[in-house]
Coordinates of C-alpha atoms in Angstrom, one line a residue:
M1 CA -8.8 -17.6 -44.1
T2 CA -11.5 -16.9 -41.0
K3 CA -12.8 -13.4 -41.3
K4 CA -12.4 -11.7 -38.1
P5 CA -15.5 -11.1 -36.1
D6 CA -16.8 -7.2 -35.7
I7 CA -18.4 -7.7 -32.6
L8 CA -17.4 -9.2 -29.2
R9 CA -19.6 -9.5 -26.3
I10 CA -17.4 -9.4 -23.3
A11 CA -19.0 -10.4 -19.6
I12 CA -17.6 -9.4 -16.5
A13 CA -18.2 -11.5 -13.6
Q14 CA -17.7 -9.3 -10.8
L15 CA -18.5 -11.9 -7.9
N16 CA -17.5 -12.7 -4.1
P17 CA -15.8 -15.9 -3.7
T18 CA -14.2 -17.1 -0.7
V19 CA -10.7 -18.2 0.0
G20 CA -9.9 -22.1 0.2
D21 CA -13.5 -23.0 -1.1
V22 CA -12.3 -24.1 -4.3
A23 CA -16.0 -26.1 -5.3
G24 CA -18.0 -23.4 -4.0
N25 CA -15.9 -20.7 -6.4
L26 CA -16.2 -23.3 -9.1
A27 CA -19.7 -23.4 -8.5
K28 CA -20.3 -19.7 -8.5
A29 CA -18.1 -19.5 -11.9
R30 CA -20.5 -21.9 -13.5
E31 CA -23.3 -20.2 -12.8
A32 CA -22.1 -16.7 -13.8
R33 CA -20.9 -18.3 -17.1
A34 CA -24.7 -20.0 -17.5
D35 CA -26.1 -16.2 -16.6
A36 CA -23.6 -14.8 -19.2
A37 CA -24.8 -17.4 -21.9
R38 CA -28.1 -16.2 -21.5
Q39 CA -27.0 -12.7 -22.2
G40 CA -25.2 -13.7 -25.4
A41 CA -21.8 -13.4 -24.2
D42 CA -19.2 -14.6 -26.3
I43 CA -16.3 -14.8 -23.5
V44 CA -16.6 -14.1 -19.6
L45 CA -13.7 -12.5 -17.5
Y46 CA -13.2 -13.1 -13.7
T47 CA -11.2 -11.8 -11.3
E48 CA -7.8 -12.7 -10.2
L49 CA -7.2 -16.1 -8.4
F50 CA -11.1 -16.5 -8.6
L51 CA -10.8 -20.2 -8.2
A52 CA -8.5 -20.1 -5.3
G53 CA -10.1 -16.8 -3.7
Y54 CA -8.0 -13.8 -3.1
P55 CA -5.4 -13.2 -1.4
P56 CA -4.8 -16.8 -0.8
E57 CA -1.7 -16.1 1.2
D58 CA 0.2 -19.1 2.7
L59 CA -2.4 -21.8 1.2
V60 CA -0.5 -21.6 -2.0
L61 CA 2.2 -23.2 -0.2
K62 CA 0.1 -26.4 0.3
P63 CA 0.6 -29.0 -2.5
A64 CA -3.0 -30.0 -2.0
F65 CA -4.7 -26.6 -2.6
L66 CA -2.7 -26.3 -5.7
K67 CA -3.9 -29.5 -7.2
A68 CA -7.5 -28.5 -6.2
C69 CA -7.6 -25.2 -8.1
E70 CA -5.7 -26.6 -11.3
K71 CA -8.3 -29.6 -11.4
A72 CA -11.1 -27.0 -11.2
A73 CA -9.6 -25.1 -14.0
E74 CA -9.3 -28.1 -16.0
D75 CA -12.8 -29.0 -15.4
F76 CA -14.1 -25.4 -15.9
A77 CA -12.3 -25.7 -19.3
K78 CA -14.2 -28.7 -20.0
D79 CA -17.7 -27.1 -19.5
T80 CA -16.7 -24.6 -22.5
A81 CA -17.3 -27.8 -25.1
D82 CA -21.2 -26.8 -24.8
G83 CA -20.4 -24.2 -27.4
G84 CA -21.2 -21.3 -24.9
P85 CA -18.8 -18.4 -23.9
G86 CA -15.2 -18.9 -23.2
V87 CA -13.6 -18.1 -20.0
I88 CA -10.9 -16.3 -18.8
I89 CA -10.3 -17.3 -14.9
G90 CA -7.5 -16.8 -12.5
T91 CA -6.0 -19.8 -10.6
P92 CA -2.6 -20.4 -8.9
L93 CA -0.6 -22.6 -11.1
K94 CA 2.8 -24.8 -10.3
R95 CA 5.1 -24.9 -13.2
K96 CA 8.9 -25.9 -13.7
S97 CA 9.4 -21.9 -13.4
G98 CA 7.6 -21.8 -10.2
T99 CA 4.2 -21.3 -8.6
H100 CA 2.5 -18.3 -10.5
N101 CA -0.4 -16.3 -9.8
S102 CA -2.1 -17.2 -13.3
I103 CA -5.0 -17.1 -15.6
I104 CA -6.1 -19.6 -18.0
V105 CA -8.1 -19.0 -21.1
A106 CA -10.3 -21.8 -22.3
D107 CA -12.9 -22.0 -25.1
G108 CA -14.3 -25.2 -27.2
G109 CA -13.6 -27.7 -24.3
K110 CA -10.0 -27.0 -23.6
I111 CA -7.5 -24.4 -22.5
L112 CA -6.2 -22.3 -24.7
A113 CA -3.6 -20.4 -23.1
E114 CA -2.2 -19.8 -19.6
R115 CA -0.8 -16.3 -18.5
Y116 CA 1.4 -15.5 -15.2
K117 CA 1.6 -12.4 -13.6
L118 CA 5.0 -10.7 -14.1
D119 CA 4.7 -7.8 -11.7
L120 CA 4.2 -9.3 -8.0
P121 CA 3.2 -6.6 -5.3
N122 CA 5.2 -6.5 -2.2
Y123 CA 4.0 -3.4 -0.2
G124 CA 1.0 -2.3 1.9
E125 CA -1.7 -5.2 2.4
F126 CA 0.3 -7.3 -0.4
D127 CA 3.1 -9.6 -0.2
E128 CA 2.9 -12.2 -3.2
K129 CA 6.7 -12.4 -3.3
R130 CA 6.4 -14.4 -0.3
V131 CA 4.5 -17.2 -2.1
F132 CA 4.8 -16.8 -5.7
Q133 CA 7.1 -16.5 -8.4
A134 CA 6.9 -14.1 -11.3
G135 CA 6.3 -15.2 -14.6
P136 CA 9.3 -15.9 -16.4
E137 CA 8.4 -13.8 -19.2
L138 CA 6.0 -12.0 -20.8
Q139 CA 3.9 -13.9 -23.2
G140 CA 2.0 -12.3 -25.9
P141 CA -2.0 -11.8 -26.5
V142 CA -4.3 -14.5 -26.9
N143 CA -6.2 -15.3 -30.3
F144 CA -9.8 -16.0 -29.1
R145 CA -12.3 -16.5 -31.8
G146 CA -10.1 -14.0 -34.2
V147 CA -9.6 -11.4 -31.5
R148 CA -6.0 -10.9 -29.8
I149 CA -6.5 -10.4 -26.4
G150 CA -3.8 -9.2 -24.1
I151 CA -4.3 -10.4 -20.6
P152 CA -2.1 -8.2 -17.8
I153 CA -2.7 -9.4 -14.2
C154 CA -3.7 -6.5 -11.9
E155 CA -0.1 -5.4 -10.7
D156 CA 1.0 -5.7 -14.4
I157 CA -0.8 -2.3 -15.0
W158 CA 0.1 -0.7 -11.4
G159 CA 4.1 -1.2 -11.7
E160 CA 6.6 0.2 -13.7
V161 CA 7.1 -2.9 -15.9
A162 CA 6.0 -2.2 -19.6
V163 CA 3.5 -5.0 -19.9
C164 CA 0.7 -3.1 -21.8
E165 CA 2.9 -1.4 -24.0
T166 CA 4.7 -4.5 -25.1
L167 CA 1.3 -6.7 -25.5
A168 CA 0.5 -3.8 -27.8
E169 CA 3.5 -4.2 -29.7
S170 CA 2.9 -7.7 -29.9
G171 CA -0.5 -7.4 -31.9
A172 CA -3.2 -7.1 -28.7
E173 CA -6.3 -5.5 -29.8
I174 CA -7.8 -5.1 -26.4
L175 CA -7.0 -5.9 -22.8
L176 CA -8.8 -7.8 -20.3
V177 CA -7.1 -7.3 -16.6
P178 CA -8.6 -9.7 -13.9
N179 CA -7.9 -7.9 -10.4
G180 CA -8.2 -8.2 -7.0
S181 CA -7.9 -4.6 -5.7
P182 CA -9.1 -3.7 -1.9
Y183 CA -10.9 -0.7 -1.1
Y184 CA -9.7 2.4 0.3
R185 CA -11.3 6.0 0.3
A186 CA -11.3 7.5 -3.3
K187 CA -9.6 4.3 -4.4
I188 CA -11.6 4.1 -7.9
D189 CA -10.5 7.4 -8.9
I190 CA -6.8 5.9 -8.6
R191 CA -7.8 3.1 -10.7
H192 CA -9.1 5.2 -13.5
Q193 CA -6.0 7.3 -13.2
V194 CA -3.7 4.1 -13.5
V195 CA -6.0 2.7 -16.5
I196 CA -5.9 6.1 -18.3
R197 CA -1.7 5.9 -17.9
Q198 CA -1.4 2.7 -19.5
I199 CA -3.7 3.8 -22.5
I200 CA -1.4 6.7 -22.9
E201 CA 1.3 4.2 -23.4
C202 CA -0.3 1.4 -25.4
G203 CA -3.4 3.0 -27.2
L204 CA -5.6 0.2 -26.7
P205 CA -9.2 0.0 -24.7
M206 CA -8.9 -2.0 -21.2
I207 CA -11.6 -3.7 -19.2
Y208 CA -10.6 -3.6 -15.6
A209 CA -12.6 -6.6 -13.8
N210 CA -12.7 -6.3 -10.1
Q211 CA -13.1 -8.7 -7.2
L212 CA -16.1 -8.1 -4.8
G213 CA -16.5 -9.1 -1.1
G214 CA -14.8 -9.0 2.3
Q215 CA -11.5 -11.3 3.1
D216 CA -10.7 -10.9 6.6
E217 CA -9.4 -7.0 6.6
L218 CA -9.6 -6.4 3.2
I219 CA -12.9 -5.3 1.3
F220 CA -13.0 -5.8 -2.4
D221 CA -15.4 -3.2 -3.8
G222 CA -15.9 -4.6 -7.3
A223 CA -16.6 -1.3 -9.5
S224 CA -15.3 -3.0 -12.4
F225 CA -15.0 -0.9 -15.6
A226 CA -13.7 -0.1 -18.7
I227 CA -11.9 3.0 -20.4
G228 CA -11.7 3.2 -24.3
A229 CA -8.6 4.0 -26.4
D230 CA -9.7 7.7 -26.5
K231 CA -9.6 7.7 -22.7
T232 CA -13.0 8.0 -21.9
L233 CA -15.0 5.8 -19.5
A234 CA -16.7 2.9 -21.8
F235 CA -19.0 1.6 -18.9
Q236 CA -19.1 1.7 -15.0
M237 CA -20.3 -1.5 -12.9
S238 CA -21.7 -1.1 -9.3
Q239 CA -19.8 -0.8 -6.2
F240 CA -20.2 -3.3 -3.2
E241 CA -22.5 -5.5 -5.6
E242 CA -22.3 -9.0 -7.1
A243 CA -23.0 -8.6 -10.9
V244 CA -22.5 -10.3 -14.1
D245 CA -22.7 -7.6 -16.9
V246 CA -22.1 -8.1 -20.8
T247 CA -20.8 -5.3 -22.5
T248 CA -21.2 -5.1 -26.4
W249 CA -17.6 -4.1 -28.3
K250 CA -17.4 -3.2 -32.0
R251 CA -14.4 -3.4 -34.3
T252 CA -14.1 0.0 -35.9
Q253 CA -11.0 1.7 -38.2
D254 CA -9.7 3.0 -34.9
G255 CA -10.0 -0.4 -32.9
W256 CA -12.4 -2.0 -30.4
V257 CA -15.3 0.6 -29.3
C258 CA -17.7 -0.3 -26.4
S259 CA -21.4 0.3 -27.6
E260 CA -23.1 -1.1 -24.9
G261 CA -22.4 -1.7 -21.1
P262 CA -23.5 -0.6 -17.6
M263 CA -23.0 3.1 -16.3
S264 CA -23.7 2.6 -12.7
K265 CA -23.5 5.2 -10.1
I266 CA -20.5 5.4 -7.6
P267 CA -21.4 6.1 -4.1
E268 CA -19.9 9.1 -2.4
R269 CA -17.4 9.0 0.3
E270 CA -19.7 8.7 3.6
E271 CA -21.9 5.8 2.0
A272 CA -19.0 4.0 0.4
D273 CA -17.1 3.8 4.0
Y274 CA -20.6 2.8 5.4
R275 CA -20.9 -0.1 2.7
A276 CA -17.7 -1.1 2.9
C277 CA -17.7 -1.7 6.7
M278 CA -21.0 -3.3 6.3
L279 CA -19.9 -5.9 3.5
G280 CA -16.8 -6.7 5.5
L281 CA -19.1 -7.3 8.8
R282 CA -21.4 -9.6 6.6
D283 CA -18.7 -11.7 5.0
Y284 CA -16.7 -12.2 8.0
V285 CA -19.4 -13.6 10.1
N286 CA -20.9 -15.5 7.0
K287 CA -18.0 -16.8 5.6
N288 CA -16.4 -18.0 8.9
G289 CA -20.1 -19.9 9.9
F290 CA -21.4 -17.7 12.8
K291 CA -25.0 -17.6 13.1
N292 CA -25.2 -14.4 15.1
V293 CA -23.5 -11.9 16.8
V294 CA -23.4 -10.0 20.1
L295 CA -21.7 -6.9 21.1
G296 CA -22.0 -4.4 24.2
L297 CA -24.2 -1.3 23.8
S298 CA -23.1 1.2 26.1
G299 CA -25.2 4.5 24.8
G300 CA -22.0 5.7 23.1
I301 CA -21.3 6.3 19.4
D302 CA -19.0 3.8 18.8
S303 CA -21.2 0.6 19.9
A304 CA -24.3 2.5 18.1
I305 CA -22.8 2.5 14.6
C306 CA -21.5 -1.1 15.3
A307 CA -24.8 -2.1 16.2
A308 CA -26.5 -0.6 13.1
L309 CA -23.8 -2.2 10.8
A310 CA -24.5 -5.5 12.5
V311 CA -28.5 -4.8 11.5
D312 CA -28.0 -4.0 8.2
A313 CA -25.3 -6.4 7.5
L314 CA -27.1 -9.7 9.0
G315 CA -30.7 -8.6 10.0
E316 CA -32.3 -7.8 13.5
E317 CA -32.7 -11.3 14.6
R318 CA -28.8 -12.0 14.3
L319 CA -27.7 -9.2 16.7
R320 CA -28.2 -9.2 20.8
A321 CA -27.1 -6.0 22.2
V322 CA -26.2 -6.0 25.9
M323 CA -26.0 -3.1 28.1
M324 CA -23.9 -3.9 31.2
P325 CA -24.2 -1.2 33.7
Y326 CA -22.1 -0.2 36.6
R327 CA -22.5 2.8 39.3
Y328 CA -20.9 5.2 36.8
T329 CA -23.5 4.6 33.9
S330 CA -25.5 7.5 33.2
K331 CA -29.2 7.5 33.1
D332 CA -28.9 9.2 29.8
S333 CA -26.6 6.1 28.7
L334 CA -29.3 3.8 30.1
K335 CA -32.2 5.5 27.8
D336 CA -29.7 6.0 24.9
A337 CA -28.6 2.4 24.5
E338 CA -32.6 1.1 24.9
D339 CA -33.6 3.9 22.2
C340 CA -31.0 2.6 19.9
A341 CA -32.0 -1.1 20.3
R342 CA -35.5 -0.3 19.7
A343 CA -34.9 1.8 16.6
L344 CA -33.0 -1.1 15.3
G345 CA -35.5 -3.9 16.2
C346 CA -32.7 -6.1 17.9
R347 CA -32.8 -7.8 21.0
Y348 CA -31.7 -6.0 24.1
D349 CA -30.7 -7.2 27.3
I350 CA -29.2 -5.8 30.6
V351 CA -26.8 -7.3 32.5
P352 CA -25.4 -5.5 35.7
I353 CA -21.7 -5.5 36.4
F354 CA -21.8 -4.2 39.8
E355 CA -21.0 -8.0 41.7
P356 CA -18.4 -9.1 39.4
V357 CA -16.4 -5.6 39.4
E358 CA -17.1 -5.5 43.6
G359 CA -15.9 -9.3 43.6
F360 CA -12.7 -8.7 41.7
L361 CA -12.0 -5.6 43.6
H362 CA -12.6 -8.0 47.2
A363 CA -10.5 -10.4 45.8
L364 CA -7.6 -7.8 45.5
T365 CA -8.0 -5.8 48.7
Q366 CA -5.1 -7.3 50.4
M367 CA -2.6 -7.1 47.6
F368 CA -3.9 -3.2 46.6
E369 CA -3.7 -2.3 50.3
G370 CA -2.0 1.4 50.4
T371 CA -2.2 2.2 46.8
K372 CA -4.4 4.8 45.1
E373 CA -7.5 4.1 43.1
G374 CA -7.3 4.9 39.3
I375 CA -6.9 3.1 35.9
T376 CA -6.3 -0.2 37.3
E377 CA -9.8 -0.3 39.0
E378 CA -11.5 1.2 36.1
N379 CA -10.1 -1.3 33.7
L380 CA -11.6 -4.0 36.1
Q381 CA -15.0 -2.5 35.0
S382 CA -14.2 -2.9 31.0
R383 CA -12.5 -6.5 31.7
A384 CA -15.8 -7.5 33.4
R385 CA -17.9 -6.5 30.3
G386 CA -15.3 -8.4 28.2
T387 CA -15.6 -11.8 30.0
I388 CA -19.5 -11.4 30.2
L389 CA -19.5 -10.7 26.7
M390 CA -17.1 -13.7 25.9
A391 CA -19.5 -16.0 28.2
I392 CA -22.3 -15.3 26.1
S393 CA -20.1 -16.0 23.1
N394 CA -19.1 -19.4 24.4
K395 CA -22.9 -20.2 25.6
F396 CA -24.5 -19.3 22.5
G397 CA -22.1 -19.4 19.8
S398 CA -22.2 -15.6 18.8
M399 CA -19.1 -14.0 17.7
V400 CA -18.5 -10.8 20.0
V401 CA -18.2 -7.6 17.6
T402 CA -15.6 -5.2 19.2
T403 CA -16.3 -1.6 19.0
G404 CA -13.1 0.5 19.2
N405 CA -12.5 3.0 16.6
K406 CA -8.9 4.0 14.8
S407 CA -8.5 7.1 17.4
E408 CA -8.8 4.8 20.3
M409 CA -6.8 2.2 19.0
S410 CA -4.2 4.8 17.9
V411 CA -3.5 6.0 21.3
G412 CA -4.3 3.1 23.4
Y413 CA -7.6 4.2 24.8
A414 CA -8.7 0.6 24.8
T415 CA -8.5 -2.2 27.4
L416 CA -6.8 -5.3 26.5
Y417 CA -9.0 -8.3 27.6
G418 CA -12.0 -5.9 28.1
D419 CA -13.5 -3.8 25.5
M420 CA -10.9 -4.8 23.0
N421 CA -12.3 -8.6 23.4
G422 CA -14.1 -9.8 20.4
G423 CA -13.9 -11.4 16.7
F424 CA -14.3 -8.4 14.6
N425 CA -14.3 -4.7 14.4
P426 CA -16.1 -3.2 11.6
I427 CA -15.1 0.6 12.7
K428 CA -11.4 -0.5 13.6
D429 CA -10.2 2.0 10.7
L430 CA -12.3 4.6 11.0
Y431 CA -11.3 7.7 13.1
K432 CA -13.5 9.2 15.9
M433 CA -14.6 12.0 13.6
Q434 CA -15.4 9.9 10.7
V435 CA -17.7 7.4 13.0
Y436 CA -20.0 10.7 13.6
A437 CA -20.0 11.3 10.2
L438 CA -21.1 7.7 8.7
S439 CA -23.6 7.9 12.0
R440 CA -25.1 10.9 10.6
W441 CA -25.2 9.7 7.2
R442 CA -26.8 6.4 8.3
N443 CA -29.7 8.2 10.0
S444 CA -30.7 9.9 6.8
H445 CA -30.0 7.0 4.3
V446 CA -30.7 3.2 3.8
P447 CA -27.9 2.0 1.9
P448 CA -28.9 -0.8 -0.8
G449 CA -28.7 -4.5 0.4
A450 CA -29.2 -3.0 4.0
L451 CA -31.5 -5.0 6.3
G452 CA -32.0 -2.7 8.8
P453 CA -34.9 -0.2 9.1
S454 CA -34.9 3.4 7.8
G455 CA -35.3 6.7 10.0
E456 CA -33.0 7.6 12.9
V457 CA -31.2 4.4 13.9
I458 CA -28.7 6.1 15.9
P459 CA -30.5 8.3 18.9
K460 CA -29.4 12.0 18.5
N461 CA -28.5 12.2 21.7
I462 CA -25.6 9.8 21.3
I463 CA -24.4 11.7 18.5
D464 CA -24.7 15.1 20.2
K465 CA -23.3 14.3 23.8
A466 CA -19.9 14.4 24.8
P467 CA -18.2 11.0 24.5
S468 CA -17.2 8.9 27.7
A469 CA -16.4 5.5 28.6
E470 CA -18.3 6.1 32.1
L471 CA -15.4 4.4 34.2
R472 CA -15.4 6.9 37.0
E473 CA -17.6 9.9 38.0
N474 CA -18.4 13.1 35.2
Q475 CA -15.3 11.3 33.0
T476 CA -15.3 12.3 29.4
D477 CA -12.8 11.4 26.8
Q478 CA -11.4 15.1 26.5
D479 CA -10.1 14.7 30.0
S480 CA -7.1 13.3 28.9
L481 CA -7.1 13.6 25.2
P482 CA -7.1 16.4 23.0
P483 CA -10.5 17.2 21.0
Y484 CA -11.1 14.7 18.6
P485 CA -10.9 17.0 15.4
V486 CA -7.5 17.9 16.4
L487 CA -6.2 14.3 17.6
D488 CA -7.7 12.6 14.4
D489 CA -5.7 15.2 12.4
I490 CA -2.5 14.4 14.3
L491 CA -3.2 10.7 14.0
E492 CA -3.8 11.3 10.1
C493 CA -0.4 12.8 9.8
L494 CA 1.5 10.3 11.5
V495 CA -0.2 7.0 10.5
E496 CA -1.3 7.7 6.9
N497 CA 1.3 10.2 5.9
E498 CA 4.2 9.5 8.0
M499 CA 4.7 12.8 8.7
G500 CA 7.4 14.4 11.2
V501 CA 6.8 16.2 14.2
D502 CA 7.7 19.7 12.6
D503 CA 5.7 19.3 9.7
I504 CA 2.9 18.7 11.9
V505 CA 3.1 21.7 14.0
A506 CA 3.7 23.7 10.8
R507 CA 0.0 22.8 10.1
G508 CA -1.1 24.9 13.8
H509 CA -0.8 22.4 16.4
D510 CA 0.9 22.6 19.6
R511 CA 4.3 20.8 19.9
A512 CA 4.0 19.3 23.1
T513 CA 0.5 17.8 22.1
V514 CA 2.0 16.3 18.8
A515 CA 4.7 14.7 20.8
R516 CA 2.5 13.2 23.3
V517 CA 0.1 12.0 20.7
E518 CA 3.2 10.2 18.8
H519 CA 4.5 8.7 22.1
L520 CA 0.9 7.2 22.8
L521 CA 1.0 5.8 19.2
Y522 CA 4.0 4.0 19.9
I523 CA 3.5 2.8 23.2
A524 CA 0.2 1.1 22.0
E525 CA 1.6 -0.9 19.5
Y526 CA 1.6 -3.9 21.7
K527 CA -2.2 -3.4 22.4
R528 CA -2.8 -3.4 18.5
R529 CA -1.0 -6.7 18.0
Q530 CA -3.8 -8.4 20.1
A531 CA -6.7 -6.7 18.6
A532 CA -9.3 -8.2 16.7
P533 CA -9.4 -7.9 12.6
G534 CA -11.5 -5.1 11.1
V535 CA -12.5 -3.2 7.9
K536 CA -9.9 -1.5 5.9
I537 CA -11.0 1.8 5.2
T538 CA -8.0 4.1 4.9
R539 CA -5.0 3.9 3.0
K540 CA -2.7 2.6 5.9
N541 CA -4.8 0.6 8.4
F542 CA -3.0 -0.9 11.7
G543 CA -2.0 -4.7 10.8
R544 CA -1.5 -5.4 7.0
D545 CA -0.5 -1.8 6.0
R546 CA 1.4 -0.7 9.2
R547 CA 4.1 -2.9 10.8
Y548 CA 5.8 -0.9 13.5
P549 CA 8.0 -2.9 16.0
I550 CA 6.6 -3.3 19.6
T551 CA 10.0 -2.5 21.0
N552 CA 10.6 0.7 19.9
R553 CA 12.5 3.8 21.3
F554 CA 12.6 5.9 18.3
R555 CA 10.7 9.6 19.2
D556 CA 10.8 12.3 16.2
G557 CA 13.0 15.4 17.8
R558 CA 14.0 13.5 20.6

């Protein structure tokens, strides 16, 4: 009878795969396994659907894609014949029971076992039931070199299905969980609570390996960890950083205990949000093959923080900032935009829009005769700027970074085919007051991995002055909107918390103001459907999380 091992060295591969790049993901997995082998690992735990990239969405419906993923899994399994560490890696697999979100366990040059996800999430950003079938039944633990390992997959520990408890009853000694858990504010605490709840039920230590990287609007923040059977944190990996960390587990009378592993510090709120935005922009640009980006630098807070994020994510040489002044552009804005560009070290161009705007107005003179000048004429300025940015994009292959915050997008204070033009918006899910908070934070800190300079990169005057679109004389945002602290609180109640008007009024808000904001939120849905994707920061972003009808006559209390 083979003696059971008393020590198990488990490597966690917290990596940044690319959806659809099966060959690239396999190469990344091989590199991580080689790294883990050098560190003396017995087994490497990868994240959910690693070979496919997560989430693969409707790619899973393509037979050629499934075939490529399975072949990569088989090839990787053969690698383990070298006597190095075994692997647990995620891949979609098509079987008689359906197409499953799966993992394979490989060692000694062959696949030892397959396991299928049982609980398919179908809420918020997840719609796995669209493309996957749940595993037909719970399969027991896998015997790996004498250790019985239970392998629930992501949602299997989040839902109501008693997967972990059943695995424990089936003889599992330790649980290794591959995950694709996207970031939102305070998500790490929630993950810890989920794991502790499961440990209370099953009594087994659990390792939680989480994906890293940006995938369209989703940000996977890593922050892999383990919690012991005693419900204490056994190790904590870094957030927003790739890593292959080997942890040492020892068999005791009370089960497996982690004796060695990293204990990384998790960023505070502003740093975490900023790094999520930075990672999301970097991966969207790089994974989609853009060499550089361009944005309109207006002298306002939104474009300034987007410029800082672009330089931090990509480097100063990959950002072109363009000031497009008109007759209402103030001297302060001209100076602030130039100061911001200089502080960041990026290229700065000035392209006046007086002639194109006047040309549009001249062309429309006869049609607009007898009408009052107003928002239509103001929007011509925004659309001229949007057209210029798209022309630069077409000419030089630069992706346009669009710069509208969540407060503006909520109430429709953005111009279609104007300032909404662009390929990606790093602050799409940040309310205005959060933009201010992150700007102040960035002026005092340089986040890890940032390519931008230290010091004040967003001029103080941009932060201190009243926000304005400068589309007419002496205009400020507060001419037509409630103060941003008030607006943001109402919007968070309506969007994130789905609160009724009466409940929001009970918080101290004026009823007429709440009703107006709710109305603006609903009627701007058609604009948001045409907006560029952007980084998800809150629990409920516009897009994947919140799917309201465009045609919608419901108003609370009316």
